[in-house]
Coordinates of C-alpha atoms and ligand atoms in Angstrom, one line a residue:
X1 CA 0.0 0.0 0.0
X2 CA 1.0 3.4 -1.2
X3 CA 2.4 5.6 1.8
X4 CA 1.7 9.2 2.7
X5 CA 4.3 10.8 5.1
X6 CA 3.3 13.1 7.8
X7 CA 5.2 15.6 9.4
X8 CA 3.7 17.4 12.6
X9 CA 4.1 20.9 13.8
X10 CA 2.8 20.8 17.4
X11 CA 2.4 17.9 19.7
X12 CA 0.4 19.3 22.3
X13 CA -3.2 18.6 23.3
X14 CA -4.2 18.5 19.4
X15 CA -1.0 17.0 18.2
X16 CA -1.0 14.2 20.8
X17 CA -4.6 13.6 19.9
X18 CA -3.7 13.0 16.3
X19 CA -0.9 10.9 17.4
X20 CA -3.3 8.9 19.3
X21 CA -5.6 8.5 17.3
X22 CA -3.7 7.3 14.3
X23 CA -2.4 4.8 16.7
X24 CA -5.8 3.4 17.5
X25 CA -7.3 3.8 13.9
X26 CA -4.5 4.1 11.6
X27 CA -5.6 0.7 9.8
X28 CA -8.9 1.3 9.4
X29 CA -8.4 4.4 8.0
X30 CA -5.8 2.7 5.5
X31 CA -8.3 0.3 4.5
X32 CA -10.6 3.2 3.6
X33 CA -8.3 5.2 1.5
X34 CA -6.1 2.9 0.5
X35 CA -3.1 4.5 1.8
X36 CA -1.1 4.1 4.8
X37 CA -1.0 7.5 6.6
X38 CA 2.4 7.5 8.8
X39 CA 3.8 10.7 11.2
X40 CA 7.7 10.2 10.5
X41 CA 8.5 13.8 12.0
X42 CA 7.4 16.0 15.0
X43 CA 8.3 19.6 16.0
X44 CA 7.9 20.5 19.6
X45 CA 9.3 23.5 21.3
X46 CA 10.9 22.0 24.4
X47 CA 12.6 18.8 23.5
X48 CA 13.4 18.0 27.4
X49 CA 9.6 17.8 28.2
X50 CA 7.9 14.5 29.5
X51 CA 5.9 12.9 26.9
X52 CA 4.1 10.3 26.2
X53 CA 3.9 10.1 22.7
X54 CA 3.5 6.8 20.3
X55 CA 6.9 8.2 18.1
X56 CA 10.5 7.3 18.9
X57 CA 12.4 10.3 19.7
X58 CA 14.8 10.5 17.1
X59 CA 12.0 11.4 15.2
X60 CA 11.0 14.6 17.2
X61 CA 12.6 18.1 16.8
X62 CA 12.6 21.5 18.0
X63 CA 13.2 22.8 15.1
X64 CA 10.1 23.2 12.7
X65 CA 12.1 23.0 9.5
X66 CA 13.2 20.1 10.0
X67 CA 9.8 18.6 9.8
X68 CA 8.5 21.2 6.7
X69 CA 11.9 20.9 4.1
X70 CA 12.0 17.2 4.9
X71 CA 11.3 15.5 1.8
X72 CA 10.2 12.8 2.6
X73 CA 7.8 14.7 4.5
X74 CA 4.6 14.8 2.2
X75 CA 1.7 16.4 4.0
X76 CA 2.5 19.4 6.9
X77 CA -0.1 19.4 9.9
X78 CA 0.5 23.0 12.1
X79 CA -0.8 22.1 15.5
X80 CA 1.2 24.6 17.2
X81 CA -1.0 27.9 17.7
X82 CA 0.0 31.3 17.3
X83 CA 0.3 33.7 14.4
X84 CA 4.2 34.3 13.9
X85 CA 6.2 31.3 13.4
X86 CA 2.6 29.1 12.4
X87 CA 2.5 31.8 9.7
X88 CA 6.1 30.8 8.8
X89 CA 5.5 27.3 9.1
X90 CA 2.2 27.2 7.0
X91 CA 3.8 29.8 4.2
X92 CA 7.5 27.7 3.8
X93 CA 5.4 24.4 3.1
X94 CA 3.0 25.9 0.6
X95 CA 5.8 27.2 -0.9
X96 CA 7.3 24.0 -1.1
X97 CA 4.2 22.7 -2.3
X98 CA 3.3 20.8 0.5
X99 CA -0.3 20.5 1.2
X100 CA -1.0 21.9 5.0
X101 CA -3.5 20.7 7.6
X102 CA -3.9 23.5 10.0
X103 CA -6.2 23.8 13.4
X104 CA -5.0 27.2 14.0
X105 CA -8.3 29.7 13.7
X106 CA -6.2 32.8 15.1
X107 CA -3.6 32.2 12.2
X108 CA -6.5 32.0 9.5
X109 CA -8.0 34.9 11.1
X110 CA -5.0 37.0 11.1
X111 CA -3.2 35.9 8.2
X112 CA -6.1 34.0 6.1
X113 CA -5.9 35.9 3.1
X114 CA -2.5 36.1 1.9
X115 CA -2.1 32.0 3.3
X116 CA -5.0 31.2 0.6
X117 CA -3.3 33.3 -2.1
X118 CA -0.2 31.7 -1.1
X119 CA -2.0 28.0 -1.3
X120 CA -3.6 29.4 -5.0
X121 CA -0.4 30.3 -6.1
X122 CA 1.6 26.8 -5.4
X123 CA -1.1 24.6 -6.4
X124 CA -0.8 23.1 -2.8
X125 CA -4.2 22.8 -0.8
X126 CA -4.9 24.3 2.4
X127 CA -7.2 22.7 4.5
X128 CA -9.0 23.7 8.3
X129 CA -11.7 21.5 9.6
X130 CA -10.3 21.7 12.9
X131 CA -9.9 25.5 13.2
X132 CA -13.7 25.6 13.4
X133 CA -16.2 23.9 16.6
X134 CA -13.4 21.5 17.0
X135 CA -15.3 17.9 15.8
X136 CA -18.0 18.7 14.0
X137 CA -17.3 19.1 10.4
X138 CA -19.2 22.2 9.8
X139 CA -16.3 23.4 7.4
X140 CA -16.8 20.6 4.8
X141 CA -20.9 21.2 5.5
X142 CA -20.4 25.0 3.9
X143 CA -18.0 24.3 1.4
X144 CA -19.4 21.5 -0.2
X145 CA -22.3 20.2 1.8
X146 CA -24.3 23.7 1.3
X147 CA -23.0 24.5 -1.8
X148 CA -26.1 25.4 -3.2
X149 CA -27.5 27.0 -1.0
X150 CA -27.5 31.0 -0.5
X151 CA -26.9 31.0 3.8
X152 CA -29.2 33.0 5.1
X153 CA -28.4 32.6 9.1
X154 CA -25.6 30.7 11.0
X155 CA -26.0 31.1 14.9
X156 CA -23.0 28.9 16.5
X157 CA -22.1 28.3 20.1
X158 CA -18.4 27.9 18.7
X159 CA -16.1 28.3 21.7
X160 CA -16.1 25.2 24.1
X161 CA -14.3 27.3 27.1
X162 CA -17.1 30.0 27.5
X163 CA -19.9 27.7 26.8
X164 CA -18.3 25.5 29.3
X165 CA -17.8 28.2 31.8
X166 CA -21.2 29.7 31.5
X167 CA -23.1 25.8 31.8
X168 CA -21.4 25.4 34.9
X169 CA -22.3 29.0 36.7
X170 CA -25.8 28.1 35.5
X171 CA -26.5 24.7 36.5
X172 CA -23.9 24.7 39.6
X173 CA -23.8 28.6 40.3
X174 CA -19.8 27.6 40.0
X175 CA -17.6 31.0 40.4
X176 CA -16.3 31.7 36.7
X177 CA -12.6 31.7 37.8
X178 CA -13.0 28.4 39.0
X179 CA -14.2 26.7 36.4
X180 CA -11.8 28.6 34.0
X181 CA -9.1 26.9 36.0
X182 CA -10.8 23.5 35.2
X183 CA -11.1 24.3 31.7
X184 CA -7.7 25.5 31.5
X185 CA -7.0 21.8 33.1
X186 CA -9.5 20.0 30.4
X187 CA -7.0 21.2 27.4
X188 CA -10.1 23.3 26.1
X189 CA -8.7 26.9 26.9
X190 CA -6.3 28.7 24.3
X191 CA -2.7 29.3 25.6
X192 CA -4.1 32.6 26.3
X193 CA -7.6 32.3 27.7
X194 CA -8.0 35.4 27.3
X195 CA -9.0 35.2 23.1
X196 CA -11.7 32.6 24.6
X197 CA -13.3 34.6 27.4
X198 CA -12.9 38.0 25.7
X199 CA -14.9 36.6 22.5
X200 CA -12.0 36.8 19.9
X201 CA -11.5 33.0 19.3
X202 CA -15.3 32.8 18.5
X203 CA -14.8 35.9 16.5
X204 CA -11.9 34.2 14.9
X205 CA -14.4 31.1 14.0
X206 CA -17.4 33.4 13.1
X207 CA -14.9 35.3 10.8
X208 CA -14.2 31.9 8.9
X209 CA -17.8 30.6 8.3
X210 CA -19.2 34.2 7.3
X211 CA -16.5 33.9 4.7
X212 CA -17.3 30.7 3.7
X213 CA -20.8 31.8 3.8
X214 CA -21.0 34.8 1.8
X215 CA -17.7 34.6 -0.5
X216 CA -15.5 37.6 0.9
X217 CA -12.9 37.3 3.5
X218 CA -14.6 39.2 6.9
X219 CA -11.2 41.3 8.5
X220 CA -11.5 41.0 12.4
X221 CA -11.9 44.0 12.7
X222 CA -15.3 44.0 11.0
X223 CA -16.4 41.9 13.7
X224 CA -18.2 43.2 16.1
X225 CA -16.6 41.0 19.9
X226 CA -17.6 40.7 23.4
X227 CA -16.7 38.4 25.3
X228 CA -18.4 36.6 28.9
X229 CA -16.3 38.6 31.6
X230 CA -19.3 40.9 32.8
X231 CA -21.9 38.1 32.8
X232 CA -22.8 37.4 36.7
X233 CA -24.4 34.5 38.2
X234 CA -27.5 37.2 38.9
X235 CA -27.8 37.8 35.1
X236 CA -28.1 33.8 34.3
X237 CA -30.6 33.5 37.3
X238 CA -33.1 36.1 36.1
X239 CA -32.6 34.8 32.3
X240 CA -33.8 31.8 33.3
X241 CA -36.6 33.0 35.9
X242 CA -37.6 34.7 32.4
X243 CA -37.7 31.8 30.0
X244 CA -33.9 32.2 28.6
X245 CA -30.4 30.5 28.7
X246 CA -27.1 33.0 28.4
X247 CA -25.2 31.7 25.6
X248 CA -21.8 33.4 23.8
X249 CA -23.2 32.9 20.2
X250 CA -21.3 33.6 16.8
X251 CA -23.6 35.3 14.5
X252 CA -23.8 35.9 10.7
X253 CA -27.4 37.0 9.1
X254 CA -27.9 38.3 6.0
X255 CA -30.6 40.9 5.2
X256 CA -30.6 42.2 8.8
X257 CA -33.0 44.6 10.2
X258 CA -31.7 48.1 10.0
X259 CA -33.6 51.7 11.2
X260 CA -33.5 53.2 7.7
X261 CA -34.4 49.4 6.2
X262 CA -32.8 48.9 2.8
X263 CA -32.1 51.9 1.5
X264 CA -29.5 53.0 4.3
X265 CA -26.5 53.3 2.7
X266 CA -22.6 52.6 4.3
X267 CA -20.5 56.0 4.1
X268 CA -17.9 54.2 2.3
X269 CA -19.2 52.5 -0.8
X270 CA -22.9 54.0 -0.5
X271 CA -24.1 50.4 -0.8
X272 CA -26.4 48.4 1.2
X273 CA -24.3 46.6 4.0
X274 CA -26.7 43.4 5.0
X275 CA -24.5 41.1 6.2
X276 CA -24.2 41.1 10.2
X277 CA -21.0 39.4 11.8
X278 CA -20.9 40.0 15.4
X279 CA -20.2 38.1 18.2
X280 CA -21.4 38.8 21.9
X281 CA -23.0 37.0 25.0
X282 CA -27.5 36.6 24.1
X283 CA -30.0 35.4 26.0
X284 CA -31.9 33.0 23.6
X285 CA -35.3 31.1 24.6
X286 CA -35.0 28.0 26.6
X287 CA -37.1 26.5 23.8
X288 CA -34.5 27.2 21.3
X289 CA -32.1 24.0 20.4
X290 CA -29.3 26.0 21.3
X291 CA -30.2 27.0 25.1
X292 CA -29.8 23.3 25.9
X293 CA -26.1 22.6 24.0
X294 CA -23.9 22.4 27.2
X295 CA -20.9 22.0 28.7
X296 CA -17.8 22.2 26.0
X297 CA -20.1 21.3 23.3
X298 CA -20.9 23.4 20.5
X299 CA -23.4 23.5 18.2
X300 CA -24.3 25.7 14.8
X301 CA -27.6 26.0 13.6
X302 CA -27.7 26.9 9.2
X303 CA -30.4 28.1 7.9
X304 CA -30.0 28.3 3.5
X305 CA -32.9 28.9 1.2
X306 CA -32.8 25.4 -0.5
X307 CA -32.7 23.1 2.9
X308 CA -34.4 25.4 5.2
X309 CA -32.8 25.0 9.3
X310 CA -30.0 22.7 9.8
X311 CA -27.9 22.4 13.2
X312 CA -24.7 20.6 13.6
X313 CA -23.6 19.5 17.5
X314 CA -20.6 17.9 18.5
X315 CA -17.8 18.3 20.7
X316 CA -16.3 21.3 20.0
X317 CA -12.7 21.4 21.8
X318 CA -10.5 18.9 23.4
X319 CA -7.5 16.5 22.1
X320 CA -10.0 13.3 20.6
X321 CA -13.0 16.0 19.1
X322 CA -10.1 17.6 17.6
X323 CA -8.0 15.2 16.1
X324 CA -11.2 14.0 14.1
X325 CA -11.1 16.6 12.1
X326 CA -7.4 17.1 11.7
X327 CA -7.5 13.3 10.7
X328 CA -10.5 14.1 8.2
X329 CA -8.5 16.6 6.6
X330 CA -5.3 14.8 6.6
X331 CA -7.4 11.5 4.7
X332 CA -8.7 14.6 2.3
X333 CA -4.9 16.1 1.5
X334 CA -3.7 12.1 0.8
X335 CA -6.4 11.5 -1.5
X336 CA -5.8 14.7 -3.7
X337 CA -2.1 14.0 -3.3
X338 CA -2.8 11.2 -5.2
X339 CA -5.3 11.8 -7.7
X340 CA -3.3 15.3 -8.2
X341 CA -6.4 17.5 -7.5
X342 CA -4.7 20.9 -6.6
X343 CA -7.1 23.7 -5.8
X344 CA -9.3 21.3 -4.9
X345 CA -10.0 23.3 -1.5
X346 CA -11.0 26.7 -3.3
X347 CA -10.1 30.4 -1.4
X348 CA -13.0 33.0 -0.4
X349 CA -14.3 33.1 -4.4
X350 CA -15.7 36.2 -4.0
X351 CA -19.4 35.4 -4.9
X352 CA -21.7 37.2 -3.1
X353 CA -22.3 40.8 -1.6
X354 CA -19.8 43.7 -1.2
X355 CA -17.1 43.2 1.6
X356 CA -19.3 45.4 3.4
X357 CA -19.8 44.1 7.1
X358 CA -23.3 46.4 9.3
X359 CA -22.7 48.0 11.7
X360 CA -23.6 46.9 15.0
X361 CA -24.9 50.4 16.2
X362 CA -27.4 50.3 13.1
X363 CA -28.4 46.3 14.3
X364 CA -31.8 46.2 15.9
X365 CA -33.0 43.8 18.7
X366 CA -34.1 43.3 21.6
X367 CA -32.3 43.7 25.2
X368 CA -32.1 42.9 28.5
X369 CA -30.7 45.1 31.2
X370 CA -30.3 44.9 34.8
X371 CA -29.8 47.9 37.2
X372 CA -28.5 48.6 40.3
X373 CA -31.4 51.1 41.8
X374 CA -32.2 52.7 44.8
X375 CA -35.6 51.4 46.3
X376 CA -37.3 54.6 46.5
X377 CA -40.3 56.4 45.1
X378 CA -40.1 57.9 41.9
X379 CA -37.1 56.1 40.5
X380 CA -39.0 54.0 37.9
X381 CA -41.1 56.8 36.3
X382 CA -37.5 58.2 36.0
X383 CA -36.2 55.7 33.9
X384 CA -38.8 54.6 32.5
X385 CA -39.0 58.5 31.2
X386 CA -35.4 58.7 29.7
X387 CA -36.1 55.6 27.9
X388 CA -39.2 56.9 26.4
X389 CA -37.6 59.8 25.2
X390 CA -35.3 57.9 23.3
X391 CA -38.5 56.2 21.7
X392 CA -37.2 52.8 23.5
X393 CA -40.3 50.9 24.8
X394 CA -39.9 48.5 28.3
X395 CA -42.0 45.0 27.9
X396 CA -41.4 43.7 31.0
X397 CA -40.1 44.3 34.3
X398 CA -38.7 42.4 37.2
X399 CA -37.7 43.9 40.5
X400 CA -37.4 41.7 43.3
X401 CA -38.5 42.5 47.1
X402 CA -35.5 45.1 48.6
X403 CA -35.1 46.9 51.7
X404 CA -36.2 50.6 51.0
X405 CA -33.3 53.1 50.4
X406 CA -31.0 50.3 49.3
X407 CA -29.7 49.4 45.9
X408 CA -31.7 46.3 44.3
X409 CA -31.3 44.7 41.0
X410 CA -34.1 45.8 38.4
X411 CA -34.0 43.9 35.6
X412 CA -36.0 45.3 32.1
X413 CA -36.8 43.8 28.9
X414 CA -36.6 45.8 26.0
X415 CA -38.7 46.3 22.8
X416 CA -36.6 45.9 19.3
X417 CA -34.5 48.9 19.5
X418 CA -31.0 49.9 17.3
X419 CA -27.8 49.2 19.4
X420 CA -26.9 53.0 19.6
X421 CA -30.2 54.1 20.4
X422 CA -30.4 51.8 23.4
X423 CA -26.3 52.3 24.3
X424 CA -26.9 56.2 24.3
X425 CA -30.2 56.2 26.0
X426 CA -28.4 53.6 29.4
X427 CA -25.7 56.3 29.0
X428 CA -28.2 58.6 29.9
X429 CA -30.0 56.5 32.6
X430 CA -26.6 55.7 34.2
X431 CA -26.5 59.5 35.0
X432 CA -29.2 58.8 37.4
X433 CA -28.3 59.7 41.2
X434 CA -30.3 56.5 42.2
X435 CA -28.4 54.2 39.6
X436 CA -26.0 52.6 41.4
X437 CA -23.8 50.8 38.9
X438 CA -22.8 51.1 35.6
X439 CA -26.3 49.1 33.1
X440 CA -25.3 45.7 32.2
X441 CA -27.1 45.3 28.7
X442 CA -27.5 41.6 27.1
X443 CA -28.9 41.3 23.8
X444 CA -32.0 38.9 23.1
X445 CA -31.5 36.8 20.0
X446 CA -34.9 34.9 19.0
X447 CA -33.3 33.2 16.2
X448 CA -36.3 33.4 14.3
Ligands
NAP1 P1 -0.8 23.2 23.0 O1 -1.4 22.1 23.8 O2 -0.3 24.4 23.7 O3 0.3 22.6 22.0 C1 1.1 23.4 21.2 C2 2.2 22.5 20.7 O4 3.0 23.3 19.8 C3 3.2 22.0 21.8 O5 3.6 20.7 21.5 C4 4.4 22.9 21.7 O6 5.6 22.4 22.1 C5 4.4 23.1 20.2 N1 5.1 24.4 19.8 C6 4.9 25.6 20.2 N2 5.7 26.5 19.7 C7 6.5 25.7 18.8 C8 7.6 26.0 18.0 N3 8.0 27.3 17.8 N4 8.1 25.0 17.2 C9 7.7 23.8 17.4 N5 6.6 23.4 18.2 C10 6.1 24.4 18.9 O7 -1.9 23.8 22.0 P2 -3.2 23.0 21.4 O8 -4.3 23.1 22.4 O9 -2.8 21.6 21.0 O10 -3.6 23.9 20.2 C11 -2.9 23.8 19.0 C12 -3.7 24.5 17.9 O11 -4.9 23.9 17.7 C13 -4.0 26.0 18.2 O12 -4.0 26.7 17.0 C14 -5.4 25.9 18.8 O13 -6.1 27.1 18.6 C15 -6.0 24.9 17.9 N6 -7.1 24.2 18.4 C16 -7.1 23.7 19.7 C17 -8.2 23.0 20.2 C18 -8.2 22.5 21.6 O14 -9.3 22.0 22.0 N7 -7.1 22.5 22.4 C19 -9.3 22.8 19.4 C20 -9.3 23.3 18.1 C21 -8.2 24.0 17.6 P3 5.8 21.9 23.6 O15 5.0 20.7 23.8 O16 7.3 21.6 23.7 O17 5.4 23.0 24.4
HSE2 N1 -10.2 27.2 23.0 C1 -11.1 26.7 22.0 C2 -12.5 26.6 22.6 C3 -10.6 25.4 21.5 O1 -12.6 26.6 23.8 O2 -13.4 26.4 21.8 C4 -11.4 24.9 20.3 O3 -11.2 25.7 19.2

């Protein structure tokens, strides 16, 4: 049986999983392709570390060339993170015609663009199941799967850490630093947990499947981020005493809702700008699929006008969720390797819209907002009259039981109103001498 050499870059939580699981189903997958698919090099960083890998150690490095200008080294998987020497690593092997495997979302993110020119221009394939949702193969599902299709939502729960770390305050009223300690421990967190908790790896994942999506590549700085560091154990309680689970979604809609509708225009191009790209904590309904995806699951819910409403769930971090989809794309690269289909994995074709990202401020919806109040007379009608002049309407209101003269949460729900309508009228409501704290504001998604 024909083999196909594999040379790995990173043998950390991903890399070990890939290792692993070739061990366990190396032979099945050679029976499926007809190849045998063998790791014959490994870069780490630290050669002196403790590992318990299945390769013998003259086959590991610390030097990342060593792995990418082998020849005999056919297909390059970059399991190693980061945006400076993955770039490096991922650019030197397309330019050595090597197809590359890569899990790296932050790399694609940053660097996507010129990495897919670069893969265009050497005829090598790039491929990145494993950047997005970790095991579910929602990459393959919009590239090919929904190919003819025109995307008209995706609403994902695409970062394992956060949806981890906001189950567990809900279910177990678990302190968040706690249980990003244990997710830190569980191998889902980034090196930096930062770009999970802050909302930029999901930005970094919602930023790959808009482009997929829509045909343009979506900068990250058109994304609109926010991340799960000001959502308290108080704001999950009273979303659920109201119906709704707090979940860090990655959105992309086309057609949104604007104030001036259709025929407002964007100040650069003075055309329509209808795709949304944002990501930020929502409260959705408890009825919605979503609310119940827990844990370090993830889950994303398509909706294309051929098939209607489609929702993929799987694992979504972790060494095992992951390595299945670096091991899907590593079967892919073989097979073209050996049938010769280069380009088989085509860049951002642009194919649809303008490059033009909305605005969030222009974005309508609904809110939730909790305040910290004095219980006194008067201070409702007070509120309630700043919002009014800013033609924002309350539906509901929650205020529990206080002590008079002491700040107590109030919690509103708001009517569809546009994000800087509703930003500049809490502005205002902060002001307030009997508003205590700064207005937390939470965004209600439907996902109608
Ligand atoms: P990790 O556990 O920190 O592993 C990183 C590996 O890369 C380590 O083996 C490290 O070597 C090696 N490395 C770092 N710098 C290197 C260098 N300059 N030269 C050679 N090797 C180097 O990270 P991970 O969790 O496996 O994540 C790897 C990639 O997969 C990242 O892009 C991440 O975003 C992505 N990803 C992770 C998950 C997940 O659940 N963890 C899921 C999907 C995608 P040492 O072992 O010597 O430190
Ligand atoms: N840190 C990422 C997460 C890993 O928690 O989702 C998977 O991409």
């Amino acid at each position: 049986m024909q083999q196909v050499n594999l040379g790995l870059v990173g043998g950390g939580t991903v890399g070990g999983g890939v290792l692993a699981a070739l061990e366990r189903n190396g032979p099945l997958l050679s029976s499926r392709l007809g190849l045998s698919l063998q790791v014959t090099r490994l870069a780490v960083r630290q050669l002196n570390k403790t590992r318990s890998l299945p390769l013998p150690a003259d086959r590991i490095t610390d030097d990342w060339r060593k792995v990418v200008e082998d020849p005999d080294v056919h297909i390059v998987a970059e399991l190693m993170g980061g945006t400076t020497t993955a770039r490096d690593v991922v650019r030197t092997a397309l330019r050595l015609k090597k197809p590359v495997v890569t899990a790296n979302k932050a790399l694609l993110s940053a660097h996507g663009e010129e990495l897919f020119a670069e893969a265009a221009r050497s005829g090598a394939n790039l491929y990145y199941e494993a950047s997005v949702a970790g095991g579910i193969p929602i990459i393959k599902v919009l590239r090919e799967s929904l190919a003819g299709n025109r995307v008209l939502q995706i609403a994902g729960i695409v970062n394992g850490t956060c949806n981890y770390i906001l189950t567990r305050m809900k279910l177990e009223g678990a302190a968040f630093e706690d249980v990003l300690q244990d997710a830190q421990r569980l191998g889902y967190a980034e090196a930096e947990p930062s770009l999970d908790i802050d909302g930029h790896d999901a930005a970094h994942k919602t930023g790959i499947l808009a482009s997929l999506a829509h045909g343009f590549w979506v900068q990250p700085q058109q994304i609109h981020t926010e991340g799960i560091r000001h959502i308290t154990t108080l704001d999950i309680q009273f979303a659920a005493q109201l119906g709704y689970t707090i979940k860090l979604l990655g959105i992309v809609k086309s057609g949104v809702p604007t104030p001036g509708g259709a025929k407002r225009k964007s100040k650069k191009n003075a055309s329509p700008c209808p795709v949304q790209v944002s990501v930020y904590p929502a409260l959705i309904p408890n009825s919605h699929v979503l609310a119940s995806v827990n844990h370090a699951f993830n889950a994303i819910a398509v909706r294309g006008d051929v098939v209607g409403d489609t929702l993929f769930y799987g694992r979504g971090a972790g060494a095992d969720a992951t390595a299945s989809s670096v091991l899907s794309d590593l079967a892919d690269a073989a097979l073209d390797l050996k049938h010769g289909s280069h380009r088989r994995v085509p860049p951002f074709v642009a194919h649809e819209g303008n490059g033009c990202v909305a605005s969030l401020d222009d974005l309508v919806s609904r809110y939730y907002v909790r305040l910290s109040v004095l219980d006194r007379p008067g201070v409702f009608a007070r509120i309630a009259g700043v919002l009014a002049k800013a033609g924002i309407g309350i539906s509901s209101i929650i205020q529990p039981e206080g002590h008079a003269g002491e700040a107590v949460p109030v919690i509103l729900m708001i009517h569809d109103a546009p994000n800087a309508a509703i930003r500049r009228a809490l502005g205002a409501v902060a002001k307030l001498t009997a508003v205590k704290a700064p207005p937390v504001m939470i965004r209600v998604e439907t996902l109608e």
